[in-house]
Structure formats: structure tokens, C-alpha cells
Amino acid sequence: FPEILSNPKLVLVQGTLNVVMKQNVTLSCLSQAGSPPFRYTLFKHNQQVSAVNRSDLTPALFTLPISSASDVGEYKCKAECNNSSGGKYSNSLNFTLIEPISKPVLSSPTSQAKKGQNVTLSCFSENGSLPITYLFFKGKQNISPQKTMQKREAAVIFLFIDSLSDFGTYKCKANNSFPNNTKYSNSFNFTLAAEDRNRSQHLIISLGLILLLLIIGFALAIPFFIIPLYKASE
């Protein structure tokens, strides 16, 4: 008796489901049961892409060049043999196009801050496949856990300006699933607000004046106190 045709299995044998432009992927379609000859047809969204005939139980191979965004999406294959009615369909494989990210932009609502103030930094890549992962740095040291954004929106961190050392150079980096595609942002510096800068300048001037007065006082004390004491000790 002729063997009943089984549902074919569609398998990825070369490449990945996350594809980049100008990449080739190869699919295999095979029914484990049925009476040869077989006809295998590959479909993308119910539209025929290619067809292969097989006279035995060997898989049909389909090579797909990814040359545009229209080449990604859901694929299925259909198996038919002489004793099947209408054929049987496989599982589906869904390809997603991944694109490189653009250089992220690091920004803040304010570029001036004073000690004791809370500020924010945001990092955003306008282009690139989601999700995108961001990491913030001050100098060469990271200052936050990784932030993975599933939507096209900026990653934001909150900073507390506690001392003058918090006015250093900040950067962020971004990457996604596109291979070897880490991008670093522009540099961003907070500057000391004018009122704090003036206060710091006044403090420095005051300390300088106090030190100068101490030096002058010490110099004046030498002929009146220190020299007589030295002579008396002789």
C-alpha cells in the first residue's frame, strides 16, 4: 500500500533567522513518510518562491539571497506526492532583518549644574534594529548597569552632582544584534553653574587673603617677638 504523506519539516541548514543584507540562507524541506516522487514548493506569505522535485527521500534545498527588506518574513514549504490530495504544509520559519545602529547622541536638558543638584543624561541611536543596549561612562569607567531598550526611545540615567569630580567627561555606547557594531557617542561635560562658580572663586580668594594675612602677621612678629625671645634665651 502507498505510504501516507507526512507533514514536511522546514529546517534552517545555513545562516540564522536574524539576517543581514547580502546574506544567503539555505532551507531544507523533507517529508519523512510518503511515496516518491515528491514535489516540494517553498512559499513566502503564501506566494510561491521556488519548487524542487525529488525521486527519493532526500530533502529539497532552497537557497535564499537576502538582497532587500522584502526577502525577510515567514516561509513555509509544501510537500506533494502522487497519492496525496492537496499536499501537506510544514512548520514556518520567520526571518528578521537586522540593521547596524547609528552613532548614539548623548545629551542632557541642562549643561550647567551646581553641587547638590540632580541631573539626567540620555543616550539615543536613531537607526538600527531593536533591541538596542546602552551603557554610560564617565571617563573610562561605566557608571550604570546596561539598559536594553525594546522601543525606539532613549536610555536615561539620573546623576547627583556631589563634588567637582562629577563635572568630568561623560560618554555612552550602543550596540544591537548586528555583528561587530558597537558605536560610541559624543562627549558631554557639565559645567559649574555661574553662582557656584562665583561662590568657589570667592572662597578661593578668601582663603588666599587669610593665608596672605597669616604670612604678613608672621613676618611682622619676627622683629617684635621672635628675635627678642631668641636673644633672651642666650
Short mmCIF file of C-alpha atoms in Angstrom, two decimals:
data_model
loop_
_atom_site.label_atom_id
_atom_site.label_comp_id
_atom_site.label_asym_id
_atom_site.label_seq_id
_atom_site.Cartn_x
_atom_site.Cartn_y
_atom_site.Cartn_z
CA PHE A 1 0.00 0.00 0.00
CA PRO A 2 1.27 3.54 -0.70
CA GLU A 3 2.60 5.28 2.41
CA ILE A 4 0.66 8.26 3.69
CA LEU A 5 2.43 11.57 3.14
CA SER A 6 3.62 13.22 6.36
CA ASN A 7 3.85 16.92 7.03
CA PRO A 8 7.26 18.13 5.84
CA LYS A 9 9.72 19.74 8.22
CA LEU A 10 11.33 23.03 7.23
CA VAL A 11 14.81 23.44 8.75
CA LEU A 12 17.46 26.13 8.53
CA VAL A 13 20.73 24.47 7.46
CA GLN A 14 22.82 27.56 6.71
CA GLY A 15 22.59 31.05 8.21
CA THR A 16 20.43 32.40 11.03
CA LEU A 17 16.88 33.68 11.45
CA ASN A 18 18.33 37.14 12.16
CA VAL A 19 19.78 38.08 8.78
CA VAL A 20 21.77 40.97 7.40
CA MET A 21 21.69 42.41 3.91
CA LYS A 22 23.58 40.46 1.20
CA GLN A 23 23.49 37.25 3.25
CA ASN A 24 22.46 33.83 1.86
CA VAL A 25 20.45 31.34 3.87
CA THR A 26 19.67 27.73 2.97
CA LEU A 27 16.49 25.87 3.93
CA SER A 28 15.80 22.14 3.87
CA CYS A 29 12.32 20.70 3.38
CA LEU A 30 11.61 16.99 3.85
CA SER A 31 8.65 14.65 4.41
CA GLN A 32 9.73 11.58 6.38
CA ALA A 33 6.88 9.46 5.01
CA GLY A 34 5.18 9.18 1.64
CA SER A 35 5.62 7.53 -1.75
CA PRO A 36 8.10 9.15 -4.18
CA PRO A 37 8.29 11.12 -6.34
CA PHE A 38 7.85 14.26 -4.26
CA ARG A 39 7.41 17.87 -5.21
CA TYR A 40 8.45 20.47 -2.66
CA THR A 41 7.34 24.09 -3.02
CA LEU A 42 8.63 26.96 -0.91
CA PHE A 43 6.25 29.80 -0.07
CA LYS A 44 6.74 33.24 1.43
CA HIS A 45 3.50 34.63 2.83
CA ASN A 46 1.52 32.21 0.60
CA GLN A 47 3.40 33.32 -2.50
CA GLN A 48 5.42 30.67 -4.33
CA VAL A 49 9.17 31.25 -4.28
CA SER A 50 10.66 28.06 -5.71
CA ALA A 51 9.91 24.37 -6.33
CA VAL A 52 12.08 21.22 -6.35
CA ASN A 53 11.30 17.63 -7.42
CA ARG A 54 12.75 14.63 -5.56
CA SER A 55 12.56 10.98 -6.64
CA ASP A 56 13.54 9.63 -3.22
CA LEU A 57 13.53 10.51 0.48
CA THR A 58 16.19 13.22 0.23
CA PRO A 59 15.50 16.79 1.31
CA ALA A 60 14.82 19.64 -1.04
CA LEU A 61 17.26 22.51 -0.52
CA PHE A 62 16.35 26.14 -1.13
CA THR A 63 18.96 28.93 -1.07
CA LEU A 64 17.63 32.42 -0.43
CA PRO A 65 19.70 35.55 -1.11
CA ILE A 66 18.77 38.38 1.27
CA SER A 67 19.06 41.40 -1.00
CA SER A 68 16.23 43.62 0.26
CA ALA A 69 13.79 44.02 3.16
CA SER A 70 11.14 42.21 1.10
CA ASP A 71 13.18 38.97 1.35
CA VAL A 72 12.52 38.58 5.08
CA GLY A 73 9.35 37.33 6.68
CA GLU A 74 7.58 33.99 7.11
CA TYR A 75 8.44 30.97 4.94
CA LYS A 76 6.74 27.57 4.65
CA CYS A 77 7.11 24.62 2.35
CA LYS A 78 4.54 22.27 0.86
CA ALA A 79 5.09 18.60 0.01
CA GLU A 80 3.10 16.69 -2.61
CA CYS A 81 3.30 13.15 -3.95
CA ASN A 82 1.22 11.07 -6.37
CA ASN A 83 -1.09 9.62 -3.74
CA SER A 84 -1.61 12.84 -1.72
CA SER A 85 -4.60 15.07 -2.07
CA GLY A 86 -3.70 18.76 -1.90
CA GLY A 87 -0.33 18.15 -0.27
CA LYS A 88 0.83 18.94 3.26
CA TYR A 89 2.43 22.04 4.74
CA SER A 90 5.42 22.41 7.02
CA ASN A 91 6.13 24.49 10.06
CA SER A 92 7.04 28.12 9.38
CA LEU A 93 10.36 29.95 9.73
CA ASN A 94 10.35 33.68 10.23
CA PHE A 95 13.37 35.75 9.14
CA THR A 96 14.11 39.16 10.62
CA LEU A 97 16.40 41.74 9.04
CA ILE A 98 18.90 43.28 11.44
CA GLU A 99 20.49 46.64 10.66
CA PRO A 100 23.52 48.39 12.15
CA ILE A 101 22.95 51.16 14.66
CA SER A 102 23.86 54.78 14.08
CA LYS A 103 26.22 56.72 16.33
CA PRO A 104 24.32 57.47 19.56
CA VAL A 105 23.80 61.03 20.76
CA LEU A 106 24.45 61.83 24.43
CA SER A 107 22.56 64.85 25.75
CA SER A 108 21.03 66.46 28.82
CA PRO A 109 18.34 69.11 29.37
CA THR A 110 20.99 71.24 31.06
CA SER A 111 24.71 71.68 30.53
CA GLN A 112 25.23 73.70 33.74
CA ALA A 113 24.83 72.27 37.22
CA LYS A 114 25.66 73.08 40.81
CA LYS A 115 26.69 70.87 43.67
CA GLY A 116 23.76 69.11 45.28
CA GLN A 117 21.74 69.06 42.05
CA ASN A 118 20.16 66.07 40.29
CA VAL A 119 20.75 65.90 36.52
CA THR A 120 19.86 63.47 33.73
CA LEU A 121 21.74 62.07 30.75
CA SER A 122 20.05 60.45 27.76
CA CYS A 123 21.62 58.28 25.05
CA PHE A 124 19.83 57.59 21.77
CA SER A 125 20.60 55.86 18.45
CA GLU A 126 18.18 56.98 15.76
CA ASN A 127 18.74 53.97 13.45
CA GLY A 128 19.35 50.27 13.96
CA SER A 129 17.43 47.09 14.73
CA LEU A 130 15.80 46.77 18.13
CA PRO A 131 16.51 45.95 20.86
CA ILE A 132 19.42 48.34 21.46
CA THR A 133 21.62 48.14 24.56
CA TYR A 134 23.15 51.29 26.06
CA LEU A 135 25.94 51.77 28.60
CA PHE A 136 27.05 55.07 30.19
CA PHE A 137 30.62 56.05 31.08
CA LYS A 138 32.43 58.76 32.99
CA GLY A 139 35.95 58.75 31.65
CA LYS A 140 36.66 55.04 31.09
CA GLN A 141 34.54 53.78 33.98
CA ASN A 142 30.95 52.67 33.42
CA ILE A 143 28.51 54.38 35.77
CA SER A 144 25.31 52.42 35.24
CA PRO A 145 24.00 48.92 34.50
CA GLN A 146 23.26 48.14 30.85
CA LYS A 147 19.92 49.47 29.64
CA THR A 148 18.25 47.44 26.87
CA MET A 149 15.55 49.35 25.04
CA GLN A 150 12.85 47.35 23.24
CA LYS A 151 11.32 50.51 21.77
CA ARG A 152 12.77 53.36 19.72
CA GLU A 153 13.44 55.59 22.73
CA ALA A 154 16.41 56.98 24.63
CA ALA A 155 18.04 55.34 27.61
CA VAL A 156 18.11 57.75 30.56
CA ILE A 157 20.15 57.81 33.77
CA PHE A 158 19.96 60.13 36.78
CA LEU A 159 23.08 61.62 38.37
CA PHE A 160 23.66 63.50 41.61
CA ILE A 161 26.29 66.24 41.38
CA ASP A 162 28.04 65.84 44.71
CA SER A 163 31.51 67.28 44.10
CA LEU A 164 33.70 68.94 41.49
CA SER A 165 34.84 65.48 40.32
CA ASP A 166 31.31 64.90 38.97
CA PHE A 167 31.96 67.56 36.31
CA GLY A 168 34.09 65.19 34.19
CA THR A 169 33.59 63.90 30.65
CA TYR A 170 30.67 61.56 30.00
CA LYS A 171 30.03 59.19 27.07
CA CYS A 172 27.72 56.32 26.18
CA LYS A 173 27.93 53.36 23.82
CA ALA A 174 25.25 51.43 21.97
CA ASN A 175 25.06 48.02 20.32
CA ASN A 176 22.48 45.58 18.98
CA SER A 177 22.46 42.09 17.45
CA PHE A 178 24.23 43.25 14.30
CA PRO A 179 27.72 41.69 14.47
CA ASN A 180 30.72 43.85 15.40
CA ASN A 181 28.66 47.01 15.60
CA THR A 182 29.39 48.93 18.82
CA LYS A 183 29.15 52.72 18.46
CA TYR A 184 30.29 55.42 20.92
CA SER A 185 28.59 58.77 21.41
CA ASN A 186 29.89 62.31 21.51
CA SER A 187 31.45 63.56 24.75
CA PHE A 188 29.33 65.56 27.19
CA ASN A 189 30.54 67.80 30.04
CA PHE A 190 28.59 69.52 32.76
CA THR A 191 29.92 72.97 33.66
CA LEU A 192 29.67 74.56 37.08
CA ALA A 193 26.73 76.95 37.32
CA ALA A 194 27.66 80.65 37.50
CA GLU A 195 26.50 81.14 41.10
CA ASP A 196 28.52 78.13 42.27
CA ARG A 197 31.49 79.24 40.19
CA ASN A 198 31.36 82.70 41.76
CA ARG A 199 31.00 81.19 45.22
CA SER A 200 34.01 78.95 44.58
CA GLN A 201 36.02 81.91 43.33
CA HIS A 202 35.08 83.97 46.41
CA LEU A 203 36.06 81.08 48.66
CA ILE A 204 39.44 80.73 46.92
CA ILE A 205 40.03 84.47 47.17
CA SER A 206 39.05 84.48 50.86
CA LEU A 207 41.37 81.57 51.63
CA GLY A 208 44.14 83.30 49.72
CA LEU A 209 43.66 86.52 51.69
CA ILE A 210 43.64 84.64 55.00
CA LEU A 211 46.88 82.88 54.05
CA LEU A 212 48.44 86.17 52.97
CA LEU A 213 47.46 87.83 56.26
CA LEU A 214 48.97 84.94 58.21
CA ILE A 215 52.24 85.30 56.29
CA ILE A 216 52.30 89.07 56.86
CA GLY A 217 51.46 88.61 60.54
CA PHE A 218 54.24 86.07 60.92
CA ALA A 219 56.68 88.42 59.16
CA LEU A 220 55.70 91.32 61.44
CA ALA A 221 56.03 89.14 64.53
CA ILE A 222 59.66 88.26 63.81
CA PRO A 223 61.29 91.57 64.95
CA PHE A 224 58.92 92.13 67.89
CA PHE A 225 58.54 88.71 69.46
CA ILE A 226 60.67 86.01 67.93
CA ILE A 227 64.03 87.91 67.86
CA PRO A 228 63.71 89.19 71.50
CA LEU A 229 62.81 85.71 72.69
CA TYR A 230 65.84 84.30 70.86
CA LYS A 231 68.18 86.92 72.43
CA ALA A 232 66.72 86.31 75.87
CA SER A 233 67.41 82.61 75.59
CA GLU A 234 71.11 83.37 75.01
#
